[in-house]
Coordinates of C-alpha atoms and ligand atoms in Angstrom, one line a residue:
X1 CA 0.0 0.0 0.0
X2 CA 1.1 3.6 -0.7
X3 CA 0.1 5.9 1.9
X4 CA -0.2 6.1 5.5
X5 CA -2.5 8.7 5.7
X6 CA -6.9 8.1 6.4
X7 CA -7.4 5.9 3.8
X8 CA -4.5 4.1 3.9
X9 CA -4.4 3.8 7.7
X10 CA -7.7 2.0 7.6
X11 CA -7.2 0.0 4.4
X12 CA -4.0 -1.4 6.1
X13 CA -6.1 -2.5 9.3
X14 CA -9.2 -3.7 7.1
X15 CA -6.9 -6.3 5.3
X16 CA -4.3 -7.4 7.9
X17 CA -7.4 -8.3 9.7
X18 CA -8.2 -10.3 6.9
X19 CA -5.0 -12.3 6.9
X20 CA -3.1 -10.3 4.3
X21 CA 0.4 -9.5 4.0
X22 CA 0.1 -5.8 4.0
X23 CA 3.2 -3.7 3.6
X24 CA 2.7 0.4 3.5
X25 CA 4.8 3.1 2.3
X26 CA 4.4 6.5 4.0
X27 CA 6.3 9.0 2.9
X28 CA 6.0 10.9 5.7
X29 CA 7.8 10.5 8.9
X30 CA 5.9 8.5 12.1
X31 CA 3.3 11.2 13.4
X32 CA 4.1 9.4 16.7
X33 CA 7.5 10.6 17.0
X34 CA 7.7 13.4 15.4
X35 CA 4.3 15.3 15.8
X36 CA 2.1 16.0 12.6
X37 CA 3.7 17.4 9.5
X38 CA 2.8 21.1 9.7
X39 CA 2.3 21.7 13.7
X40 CA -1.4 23.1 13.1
X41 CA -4.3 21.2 14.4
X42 CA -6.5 20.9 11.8
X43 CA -9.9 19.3 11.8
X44 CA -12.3 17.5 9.6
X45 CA -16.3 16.6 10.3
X46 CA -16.8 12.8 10.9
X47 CA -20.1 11.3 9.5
X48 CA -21.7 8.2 9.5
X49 CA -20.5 7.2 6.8
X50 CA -16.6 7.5 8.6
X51 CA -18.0 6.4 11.8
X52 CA -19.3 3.2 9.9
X53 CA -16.0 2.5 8.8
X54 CA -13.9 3.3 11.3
X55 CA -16.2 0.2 13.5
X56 CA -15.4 -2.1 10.9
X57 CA -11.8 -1.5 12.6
X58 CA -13.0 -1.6 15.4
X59 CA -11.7 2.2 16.0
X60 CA -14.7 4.4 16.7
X61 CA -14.5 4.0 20.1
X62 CA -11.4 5.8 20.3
X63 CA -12.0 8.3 17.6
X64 CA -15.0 9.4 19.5
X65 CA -13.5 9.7 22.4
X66 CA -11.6 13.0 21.0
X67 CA -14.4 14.8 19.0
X68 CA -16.5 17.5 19.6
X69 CA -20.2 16.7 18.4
X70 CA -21.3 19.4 16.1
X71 CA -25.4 19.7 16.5
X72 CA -25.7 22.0 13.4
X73 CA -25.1 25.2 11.8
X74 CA -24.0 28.3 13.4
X75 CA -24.9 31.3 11.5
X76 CA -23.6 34.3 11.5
X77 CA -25.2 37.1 10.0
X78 CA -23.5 40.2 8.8
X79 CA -24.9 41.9 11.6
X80 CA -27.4 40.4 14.6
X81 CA -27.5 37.2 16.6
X82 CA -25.6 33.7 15.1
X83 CA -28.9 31.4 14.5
X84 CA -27.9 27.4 15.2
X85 CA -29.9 25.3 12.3
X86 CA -29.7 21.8 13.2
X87 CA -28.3 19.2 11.1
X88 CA -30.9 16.1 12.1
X89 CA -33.9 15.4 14.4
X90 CA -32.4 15.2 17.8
X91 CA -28.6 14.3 19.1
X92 CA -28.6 11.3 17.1
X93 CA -27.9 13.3 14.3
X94 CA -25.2 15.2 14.5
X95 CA -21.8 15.0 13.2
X96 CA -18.3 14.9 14.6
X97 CA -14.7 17.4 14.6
X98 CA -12.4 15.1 15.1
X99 CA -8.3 16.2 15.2
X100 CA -6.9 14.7 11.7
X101 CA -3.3 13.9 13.6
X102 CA -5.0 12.1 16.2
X103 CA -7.6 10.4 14.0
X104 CA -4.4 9.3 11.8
X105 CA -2.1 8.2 14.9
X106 CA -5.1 5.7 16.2
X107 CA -5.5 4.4 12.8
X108 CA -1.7 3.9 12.2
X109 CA -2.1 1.7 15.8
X110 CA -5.1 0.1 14.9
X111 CA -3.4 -1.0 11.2
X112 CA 0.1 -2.2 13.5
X113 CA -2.2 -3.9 16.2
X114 CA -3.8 -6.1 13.2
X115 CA -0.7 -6.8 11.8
X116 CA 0.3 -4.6 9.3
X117 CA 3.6 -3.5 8.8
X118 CA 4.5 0.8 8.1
X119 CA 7.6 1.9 6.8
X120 CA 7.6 6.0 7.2
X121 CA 9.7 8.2 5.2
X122 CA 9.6 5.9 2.2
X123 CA 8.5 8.0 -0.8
X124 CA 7.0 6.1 -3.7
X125 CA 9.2 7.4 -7.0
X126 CA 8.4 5.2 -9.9
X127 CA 7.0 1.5 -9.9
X128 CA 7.8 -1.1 -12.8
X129 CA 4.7 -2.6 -13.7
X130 CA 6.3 -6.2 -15.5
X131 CA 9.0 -6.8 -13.4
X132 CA 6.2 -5.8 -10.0
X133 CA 9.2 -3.3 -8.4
X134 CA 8.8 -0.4 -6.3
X135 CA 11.1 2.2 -6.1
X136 CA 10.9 4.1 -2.7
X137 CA 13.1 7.3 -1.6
X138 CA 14.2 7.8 2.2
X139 CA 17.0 7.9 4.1
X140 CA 19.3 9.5 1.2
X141 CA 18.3 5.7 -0.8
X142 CA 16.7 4.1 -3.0
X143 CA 15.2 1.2 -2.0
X144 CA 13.8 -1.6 -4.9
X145 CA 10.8 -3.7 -2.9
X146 CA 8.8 -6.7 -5.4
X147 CA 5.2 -6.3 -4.8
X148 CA 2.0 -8.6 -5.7
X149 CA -0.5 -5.5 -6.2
X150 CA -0.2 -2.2 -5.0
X151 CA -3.2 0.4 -3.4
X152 CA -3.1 3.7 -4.1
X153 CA -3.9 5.5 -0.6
X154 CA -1.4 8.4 -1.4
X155 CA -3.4 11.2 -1.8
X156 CA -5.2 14.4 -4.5
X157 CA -1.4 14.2 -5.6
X158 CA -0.6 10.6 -5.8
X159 CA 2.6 9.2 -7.3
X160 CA 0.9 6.1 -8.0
X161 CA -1.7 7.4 -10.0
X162 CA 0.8 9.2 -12.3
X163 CA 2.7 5.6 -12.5
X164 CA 0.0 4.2 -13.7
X165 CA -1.2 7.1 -15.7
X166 CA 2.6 6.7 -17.6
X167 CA 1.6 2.8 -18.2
X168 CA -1.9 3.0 -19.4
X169 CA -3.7 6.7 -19.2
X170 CA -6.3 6.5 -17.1
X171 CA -8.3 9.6 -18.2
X172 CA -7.5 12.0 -15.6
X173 CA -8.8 15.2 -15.6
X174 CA -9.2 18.3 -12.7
X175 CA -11.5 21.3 -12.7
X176 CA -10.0 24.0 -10.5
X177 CA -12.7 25.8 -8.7
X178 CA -10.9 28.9 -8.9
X179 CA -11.6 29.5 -5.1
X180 CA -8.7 29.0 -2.5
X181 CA -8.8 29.1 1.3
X182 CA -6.6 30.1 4.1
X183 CA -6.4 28.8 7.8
X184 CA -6.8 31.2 10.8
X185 CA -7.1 30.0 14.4
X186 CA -9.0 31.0 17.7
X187 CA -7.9 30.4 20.3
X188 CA -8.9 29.2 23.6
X189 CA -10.2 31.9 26.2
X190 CA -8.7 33.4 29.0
X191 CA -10.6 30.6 31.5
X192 CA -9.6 27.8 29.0
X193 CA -13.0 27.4 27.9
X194 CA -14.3 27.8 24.1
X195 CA -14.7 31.4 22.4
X196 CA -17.8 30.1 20.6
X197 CA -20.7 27.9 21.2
X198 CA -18.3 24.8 20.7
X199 CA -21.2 22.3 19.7
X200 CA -21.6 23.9 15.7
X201 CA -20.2 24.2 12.8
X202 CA -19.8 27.8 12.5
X203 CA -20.3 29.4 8.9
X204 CA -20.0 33.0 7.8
X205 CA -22.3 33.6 5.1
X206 CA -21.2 36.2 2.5
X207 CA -22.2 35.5 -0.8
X208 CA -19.8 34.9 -3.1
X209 CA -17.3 33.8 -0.2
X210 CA -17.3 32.5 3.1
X211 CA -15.4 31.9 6.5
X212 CA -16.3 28.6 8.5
X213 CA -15.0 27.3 12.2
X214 CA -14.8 23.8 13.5
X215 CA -14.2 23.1 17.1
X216 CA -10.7 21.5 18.8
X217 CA -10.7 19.5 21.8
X218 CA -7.9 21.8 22.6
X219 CA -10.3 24.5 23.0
X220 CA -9.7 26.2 20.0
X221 CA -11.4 26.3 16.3
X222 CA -10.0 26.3 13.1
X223 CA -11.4 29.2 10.7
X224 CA -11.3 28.3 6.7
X225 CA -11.6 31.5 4.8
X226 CA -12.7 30.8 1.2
X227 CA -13.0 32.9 -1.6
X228 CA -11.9 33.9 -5.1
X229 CA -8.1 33.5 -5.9
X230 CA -8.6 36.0 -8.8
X231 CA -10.3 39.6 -8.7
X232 CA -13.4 38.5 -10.7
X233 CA -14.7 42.4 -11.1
X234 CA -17.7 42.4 -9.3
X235 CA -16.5 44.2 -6.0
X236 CA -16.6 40.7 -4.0
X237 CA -12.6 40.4 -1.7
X238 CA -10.2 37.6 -3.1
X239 CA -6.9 36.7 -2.4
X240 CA -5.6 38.8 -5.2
X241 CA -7.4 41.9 -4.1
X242 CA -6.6 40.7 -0.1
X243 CA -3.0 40.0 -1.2
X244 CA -1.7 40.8 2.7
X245 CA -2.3 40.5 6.4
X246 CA -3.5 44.5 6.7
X247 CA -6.5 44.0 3.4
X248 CA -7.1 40.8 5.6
X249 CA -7.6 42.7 8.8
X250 CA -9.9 45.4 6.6
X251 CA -12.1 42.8 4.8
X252 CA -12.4 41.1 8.8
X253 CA -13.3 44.9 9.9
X254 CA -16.3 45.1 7.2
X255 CA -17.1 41.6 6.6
X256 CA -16.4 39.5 9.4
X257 CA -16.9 41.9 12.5
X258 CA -17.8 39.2 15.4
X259 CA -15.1 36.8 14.5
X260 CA -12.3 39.5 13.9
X261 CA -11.9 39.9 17.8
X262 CA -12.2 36.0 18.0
X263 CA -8.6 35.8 16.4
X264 CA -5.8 38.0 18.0
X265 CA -3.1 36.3 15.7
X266 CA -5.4 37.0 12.1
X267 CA -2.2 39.0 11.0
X268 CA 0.2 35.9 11.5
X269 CA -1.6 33.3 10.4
X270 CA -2.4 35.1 7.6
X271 CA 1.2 35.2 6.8
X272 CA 2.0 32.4 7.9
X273 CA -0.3 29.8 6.4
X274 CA -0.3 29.1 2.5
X275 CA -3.3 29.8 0.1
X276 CA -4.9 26.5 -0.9
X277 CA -6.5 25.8 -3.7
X278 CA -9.7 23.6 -4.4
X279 CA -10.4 21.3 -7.2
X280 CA -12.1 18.0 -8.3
X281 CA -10.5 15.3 -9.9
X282 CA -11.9 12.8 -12.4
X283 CA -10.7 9.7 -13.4
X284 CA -11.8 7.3 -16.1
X285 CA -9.9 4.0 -14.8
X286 CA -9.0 3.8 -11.0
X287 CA -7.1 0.1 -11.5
X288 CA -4.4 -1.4 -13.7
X289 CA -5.8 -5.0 -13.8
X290 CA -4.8 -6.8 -10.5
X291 CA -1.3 -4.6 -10.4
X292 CA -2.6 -1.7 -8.9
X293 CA -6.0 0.2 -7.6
X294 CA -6.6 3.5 -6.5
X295 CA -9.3 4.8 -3.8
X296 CA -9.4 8.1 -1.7
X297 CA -8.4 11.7 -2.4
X298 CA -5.8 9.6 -5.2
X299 CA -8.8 8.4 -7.1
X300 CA -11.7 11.3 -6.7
X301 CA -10.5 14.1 -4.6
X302 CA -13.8 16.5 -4.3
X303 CA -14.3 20.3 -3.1
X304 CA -14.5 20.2 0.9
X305 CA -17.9 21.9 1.0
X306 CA -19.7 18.8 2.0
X307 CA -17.6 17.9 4.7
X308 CA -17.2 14.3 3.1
X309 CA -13.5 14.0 1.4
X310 CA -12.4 11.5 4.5
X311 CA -16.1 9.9 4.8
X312 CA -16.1 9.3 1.5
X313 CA -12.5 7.7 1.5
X314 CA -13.0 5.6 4.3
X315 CA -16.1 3.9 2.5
X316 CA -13.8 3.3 -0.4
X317 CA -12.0 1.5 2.3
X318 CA -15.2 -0.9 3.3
X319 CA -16.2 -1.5 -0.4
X320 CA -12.9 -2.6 -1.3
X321 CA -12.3 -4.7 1.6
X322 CA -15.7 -6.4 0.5
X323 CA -14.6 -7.1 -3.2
X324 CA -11.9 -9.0 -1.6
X325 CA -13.5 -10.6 0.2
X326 CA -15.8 -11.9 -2.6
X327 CA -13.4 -13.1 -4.8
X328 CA -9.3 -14.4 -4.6
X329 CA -8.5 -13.0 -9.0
X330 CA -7.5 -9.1 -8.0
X331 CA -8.6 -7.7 -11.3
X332 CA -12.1 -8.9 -11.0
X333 CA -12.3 -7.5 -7.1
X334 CA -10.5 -4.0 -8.3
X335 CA -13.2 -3.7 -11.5
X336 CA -16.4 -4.4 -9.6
X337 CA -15.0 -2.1 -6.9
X338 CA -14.2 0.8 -9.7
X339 CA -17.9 -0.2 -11.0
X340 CA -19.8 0.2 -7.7
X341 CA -18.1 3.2 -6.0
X342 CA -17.6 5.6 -9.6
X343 CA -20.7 6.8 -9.7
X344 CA -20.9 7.4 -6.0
X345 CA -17.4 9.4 -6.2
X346 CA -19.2 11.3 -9.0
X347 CA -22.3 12.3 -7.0
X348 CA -20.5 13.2 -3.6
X349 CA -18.2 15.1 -5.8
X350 CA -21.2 16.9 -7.8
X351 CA -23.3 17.8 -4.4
X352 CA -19.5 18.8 -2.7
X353 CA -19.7 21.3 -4.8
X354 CA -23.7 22.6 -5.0
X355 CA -23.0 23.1 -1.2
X356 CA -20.6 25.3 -1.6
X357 CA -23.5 27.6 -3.3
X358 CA -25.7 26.4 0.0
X359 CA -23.4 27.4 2.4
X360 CA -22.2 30.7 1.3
X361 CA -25.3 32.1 0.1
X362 CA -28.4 30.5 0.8
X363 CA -27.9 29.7 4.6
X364 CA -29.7 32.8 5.6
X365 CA -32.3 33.1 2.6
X366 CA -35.9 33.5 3.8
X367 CA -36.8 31.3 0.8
X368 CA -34.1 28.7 1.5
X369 CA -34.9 28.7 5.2
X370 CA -38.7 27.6 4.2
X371 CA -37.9 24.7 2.3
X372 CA -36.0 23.4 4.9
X373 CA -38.3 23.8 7.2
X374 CA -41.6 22.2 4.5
X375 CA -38.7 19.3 4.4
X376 CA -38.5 18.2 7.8
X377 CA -42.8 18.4 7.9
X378 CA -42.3 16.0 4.9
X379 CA -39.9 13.8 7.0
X380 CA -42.1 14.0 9.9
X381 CA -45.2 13.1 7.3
X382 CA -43.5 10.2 5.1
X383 CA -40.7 8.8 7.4
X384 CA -39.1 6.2 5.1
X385 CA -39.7 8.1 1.5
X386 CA -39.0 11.8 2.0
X387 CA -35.5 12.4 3.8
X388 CA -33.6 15.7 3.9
X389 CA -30.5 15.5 1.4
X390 CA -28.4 16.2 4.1
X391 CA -29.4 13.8 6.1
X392 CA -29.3 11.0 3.5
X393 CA -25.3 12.4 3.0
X394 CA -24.5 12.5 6.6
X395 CA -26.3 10.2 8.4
X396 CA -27.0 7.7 6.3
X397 CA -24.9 4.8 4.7
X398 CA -27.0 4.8 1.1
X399 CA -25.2 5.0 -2.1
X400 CA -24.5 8.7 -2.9
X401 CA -25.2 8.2 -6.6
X402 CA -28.9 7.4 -4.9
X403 CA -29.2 10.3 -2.8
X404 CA -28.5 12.8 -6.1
X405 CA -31.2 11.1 -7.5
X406 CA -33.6 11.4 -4.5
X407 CA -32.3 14.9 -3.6
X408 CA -32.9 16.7 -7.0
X409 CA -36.7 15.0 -7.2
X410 CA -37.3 16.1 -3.2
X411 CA -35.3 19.7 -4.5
X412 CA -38.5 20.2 -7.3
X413 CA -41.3 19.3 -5.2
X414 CA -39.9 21.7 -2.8
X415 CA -39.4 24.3 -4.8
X416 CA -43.1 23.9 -6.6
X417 CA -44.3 24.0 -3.1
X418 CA -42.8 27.2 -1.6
X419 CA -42.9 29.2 -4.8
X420 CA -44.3 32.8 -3.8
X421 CA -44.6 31.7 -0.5
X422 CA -43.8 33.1 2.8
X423 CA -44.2 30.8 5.3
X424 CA -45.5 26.8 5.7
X425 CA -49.4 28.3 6.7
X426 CA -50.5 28.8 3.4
X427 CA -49.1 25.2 1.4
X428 CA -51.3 22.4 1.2
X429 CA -48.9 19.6 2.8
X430 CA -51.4 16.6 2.1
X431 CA -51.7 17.5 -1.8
X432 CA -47.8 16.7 -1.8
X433 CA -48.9 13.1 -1.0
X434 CA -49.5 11.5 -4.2
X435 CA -46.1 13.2 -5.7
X436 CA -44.5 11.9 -3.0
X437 CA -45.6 8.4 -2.7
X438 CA -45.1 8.3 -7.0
X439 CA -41.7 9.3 -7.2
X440 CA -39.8 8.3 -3.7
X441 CA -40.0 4.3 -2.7
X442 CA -39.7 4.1 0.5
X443 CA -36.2 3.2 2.0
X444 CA -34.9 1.6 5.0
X445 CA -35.0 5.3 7.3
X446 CA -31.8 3.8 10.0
X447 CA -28.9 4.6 9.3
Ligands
LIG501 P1 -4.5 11.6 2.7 O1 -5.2 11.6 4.0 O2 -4.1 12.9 2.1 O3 -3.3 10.6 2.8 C1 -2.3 10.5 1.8 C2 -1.1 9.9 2.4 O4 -0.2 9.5 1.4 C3 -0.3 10.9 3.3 O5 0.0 10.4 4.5 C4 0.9 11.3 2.4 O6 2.0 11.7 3.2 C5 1.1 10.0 1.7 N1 1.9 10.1 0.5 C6 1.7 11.0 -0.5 N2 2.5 10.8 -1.5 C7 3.2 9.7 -1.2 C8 4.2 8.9 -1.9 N3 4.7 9.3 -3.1 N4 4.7 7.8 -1.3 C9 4.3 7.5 -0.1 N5 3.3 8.1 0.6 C10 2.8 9.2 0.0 N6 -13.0 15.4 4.7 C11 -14.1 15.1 5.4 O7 -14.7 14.1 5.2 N7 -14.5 16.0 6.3 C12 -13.9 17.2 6.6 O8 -14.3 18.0 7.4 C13 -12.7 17.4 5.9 N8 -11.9 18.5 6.2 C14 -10.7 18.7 5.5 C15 -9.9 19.8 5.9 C16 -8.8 20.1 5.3 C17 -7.9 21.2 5.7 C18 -8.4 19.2 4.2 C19 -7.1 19.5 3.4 C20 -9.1 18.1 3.8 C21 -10.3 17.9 4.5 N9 -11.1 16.7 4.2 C22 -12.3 16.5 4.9 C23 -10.7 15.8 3.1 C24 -9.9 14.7 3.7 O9 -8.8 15.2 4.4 C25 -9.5 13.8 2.5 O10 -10.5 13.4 1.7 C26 -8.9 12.5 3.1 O11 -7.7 12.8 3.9 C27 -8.5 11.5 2.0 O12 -7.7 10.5 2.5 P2 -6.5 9.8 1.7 O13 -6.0 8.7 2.6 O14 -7.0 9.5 0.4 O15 -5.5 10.9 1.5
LIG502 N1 -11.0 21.1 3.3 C1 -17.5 20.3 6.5 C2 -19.7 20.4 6.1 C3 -21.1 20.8 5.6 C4 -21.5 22.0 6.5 C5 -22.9 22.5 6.2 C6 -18.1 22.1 5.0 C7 -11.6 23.0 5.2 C8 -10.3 22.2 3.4 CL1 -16.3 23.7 4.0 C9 -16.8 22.4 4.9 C10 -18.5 21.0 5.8 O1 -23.5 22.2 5.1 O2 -23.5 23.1 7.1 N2 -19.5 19.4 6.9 O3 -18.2 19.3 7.2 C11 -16.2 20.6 6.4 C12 -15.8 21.7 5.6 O4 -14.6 22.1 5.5 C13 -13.4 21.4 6.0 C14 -13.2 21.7 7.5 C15 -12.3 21.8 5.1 N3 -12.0 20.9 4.2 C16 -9.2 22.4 2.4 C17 -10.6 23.2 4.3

């Protein structure tokens, strides 16, 4: 396996507890002995479909252990009171900020407690396909290792997948979304305690561009800033226009008034951190027979907007583990994973990126806000055939491809109901009935 990393941490444990030799390369050095690459703490949202996984290893007790439940959406307005939306029906919905080094150190355990073996700071350089060599960089060598397949957990800029790309292409392609983001922190207060209601997923709301904060269990949040990398001439900040730490502090000053306070070191970590940049990437192949198989960020990496990258990834992790299971011929197992999980990676790639529209500009629209609310009396009405898209992504373990479909059917009886509408008093919920019962079959409601 290349990769030590989410994917690659629980791949590792998924087979050794299988019985397979597994062998991983990480490039990096071990996050146990030297601390994580970077120093920042940096945090992701954990979903059902991660928490799934990470109890097929066996690991969620752990994992949990360190998050921070998120309950829902913390909005703040330009100016006024932050408004929590909730994600799901009650605290069984809810999501989780989990620490990405800690998540990766008790995955790295998990993996060496099943019996796989990780060798850090081995860099995968170039593989020869006929001959089944790896070449690895670290320690000032080369090292030449035979392999019997390899699996591609190394990441959006995977060696593997240009290794294979050089053999046979495999289609790639990437859409920038021309937005890029920046990483701010807040810190802890004076008492120790949280700045911010610590149970949310804070988001910003601008527009055109957007900041978000997910709680630490350190007591602090990470802020994402997104917006523009180029100055698209409509007025709108982006990080060509706030090209330094003093435009930063201004567009805080107008824009971001309640959080500017929130973060006393804005004007280093703006100069510290880098820009990043967002993209999607499409593939047409993700295997190379039985020699080789991508999954994760290396096969589909996706906008962050749904909050799904890692989720995503670590149901690559499950599916693959099943194909194995079902048959011993390698090329078979890698095609009917490729076959089931494409069209998934494609939908959580395609809604990753509608959210990004949701989030920055729609999470304080009067007209927005309705249809949420005419969704959840739908839910309440037809149980099993009308779930909110977010909670078929997040708390549910159908295929994503499934919930597209579902979500852009619920999407036009929605938006057919609340048209020129200001409130639920006036729609006629029991007409919806016969729409409803026509076009969603009822699925299995627990996740
Ligand atoms: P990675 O976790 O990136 O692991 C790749 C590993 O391969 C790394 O350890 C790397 O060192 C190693 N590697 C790379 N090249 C080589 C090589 N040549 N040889 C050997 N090893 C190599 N997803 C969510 O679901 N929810 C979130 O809230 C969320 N937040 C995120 C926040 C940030 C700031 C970022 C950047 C991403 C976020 N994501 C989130 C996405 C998520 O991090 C990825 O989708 C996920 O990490 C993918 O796992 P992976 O194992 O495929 O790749
Ligand atoms: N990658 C998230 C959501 C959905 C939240 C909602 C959104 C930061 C980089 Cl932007 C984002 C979500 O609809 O209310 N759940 O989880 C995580 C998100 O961003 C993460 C922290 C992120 N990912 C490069 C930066």
């Amino acid at each position: 396996m290349i990769g030590a990393g989410l994917a690659g941490a629980l791949m590792a444990t998924l087979l050794a507890q299988r019985g397979w030799t597994v062998e991983v390369y990480e490039s990096r050095g071990d996050p146990r002995l030297h601390g994580f690459a970077g120093g920042r703490s940096i945090n992701l949202a954990l979903a059902e479909r991660g928490l799934h996984a990470l109890r097929a290893a066996d690991a969620d007790r752990d994992v949990l252990a360190q998050a921070v439940m998120m309950r829902g959406r913390m909005v703040h307005p330009r100016a006024g009171t932050p408004q929590l939306q909730r994600y799901g029906r009650d605290d069984r919905e809810v999501i989780w900020s989990v620490s990405r080094g800690e998540l990766n150190v008790t995955l790295i355990n998990a993996a060496e407690a099943a019996g796989a073996t990780i060798h850090f700071d081995r860099r995968l350089e170039a593989v020869d396909f006929p001959a089944k060599r790896a070449f690895y960089r670290g320690g000032g060598e080369l090292h030449r290792v035979g392999f019997s397949t390899l699996i591609g957990c190394d990441g959006a800029g995977s060696s593997l997948r240009a290794q294979m790309h050089a053999r046979t292409g495999l289609g790639e392609r990437t859409e920038w979304l021309g937005h890029g983001y920046k990483e701010l922190e807040i810190p802890p207060a004076a008492d120790g305690g949280f700045r911010i209601e610590p149970n949310a997923l804070h988001i910003w709301p601008r527009g055109r561009y957007m900041c978000i904060a997910l709680p630490n269990d350190e007591r602090t949040f990470t802020v994402t800033l997104f917006m523009a990398l180029e100055d698209q001439g409509d007025g709108d900040p982006s990080f060509e226009t706030v090209p330094d730490a003093a435009a930063a502090l201004a567009l805080f000053e107008r824009d971001f008034a309640d959080a500017l306070p929130l973060i006393p070191e804005l004007v280093h970590d703006f100069e510290a951190n880098p820009i990043g940049t967002l993209g999607t990437l499409y593939l047409d192949r993700w295997h190379l027979g039985g020699d080789a198989v991508l999954i994760g960020d290396a096969a589909h990496a996706m906008v962050p907007f749904h909050g799904q990258g890692m989720n995503c990834a670590f149901e690559d992790c499950v599916a693959l583990a099943g194909h194995l299971d079902a048959t011993p011929d390698l090329a078979t197992a890698y095609a009917a994973f490729e076959a089931q999980r494409m069209p998934d990676a494609t939908a959580i790639q395609k809604m990753a990126l509608d959210n990004y529209i949701e989030m920055r500009d729609l999470v304080d629209d009067p007209g927005f806000l309705l249809q949420r609310e005419l969704e959840l009396a739908l839910q309440a009405r037809h149980p099993t055939r009308f779930i909110p898209h977010y909670a078929m992504v997040t708390f549910m373990r159908i295929p994503y491809s499934l919930a597209l479909e579902r979500s852009e059917i619920q999407r036009r009886i929605l938006e057919d109901a609340t048209r020129g509408r200001a409130s639920l008093a006036g729609i006629d919920i029991p007409a919806l009935d016969g729409a409803i019962e026509q076009a969603l079959a009822p699925l299995d409601a627990g996740p």
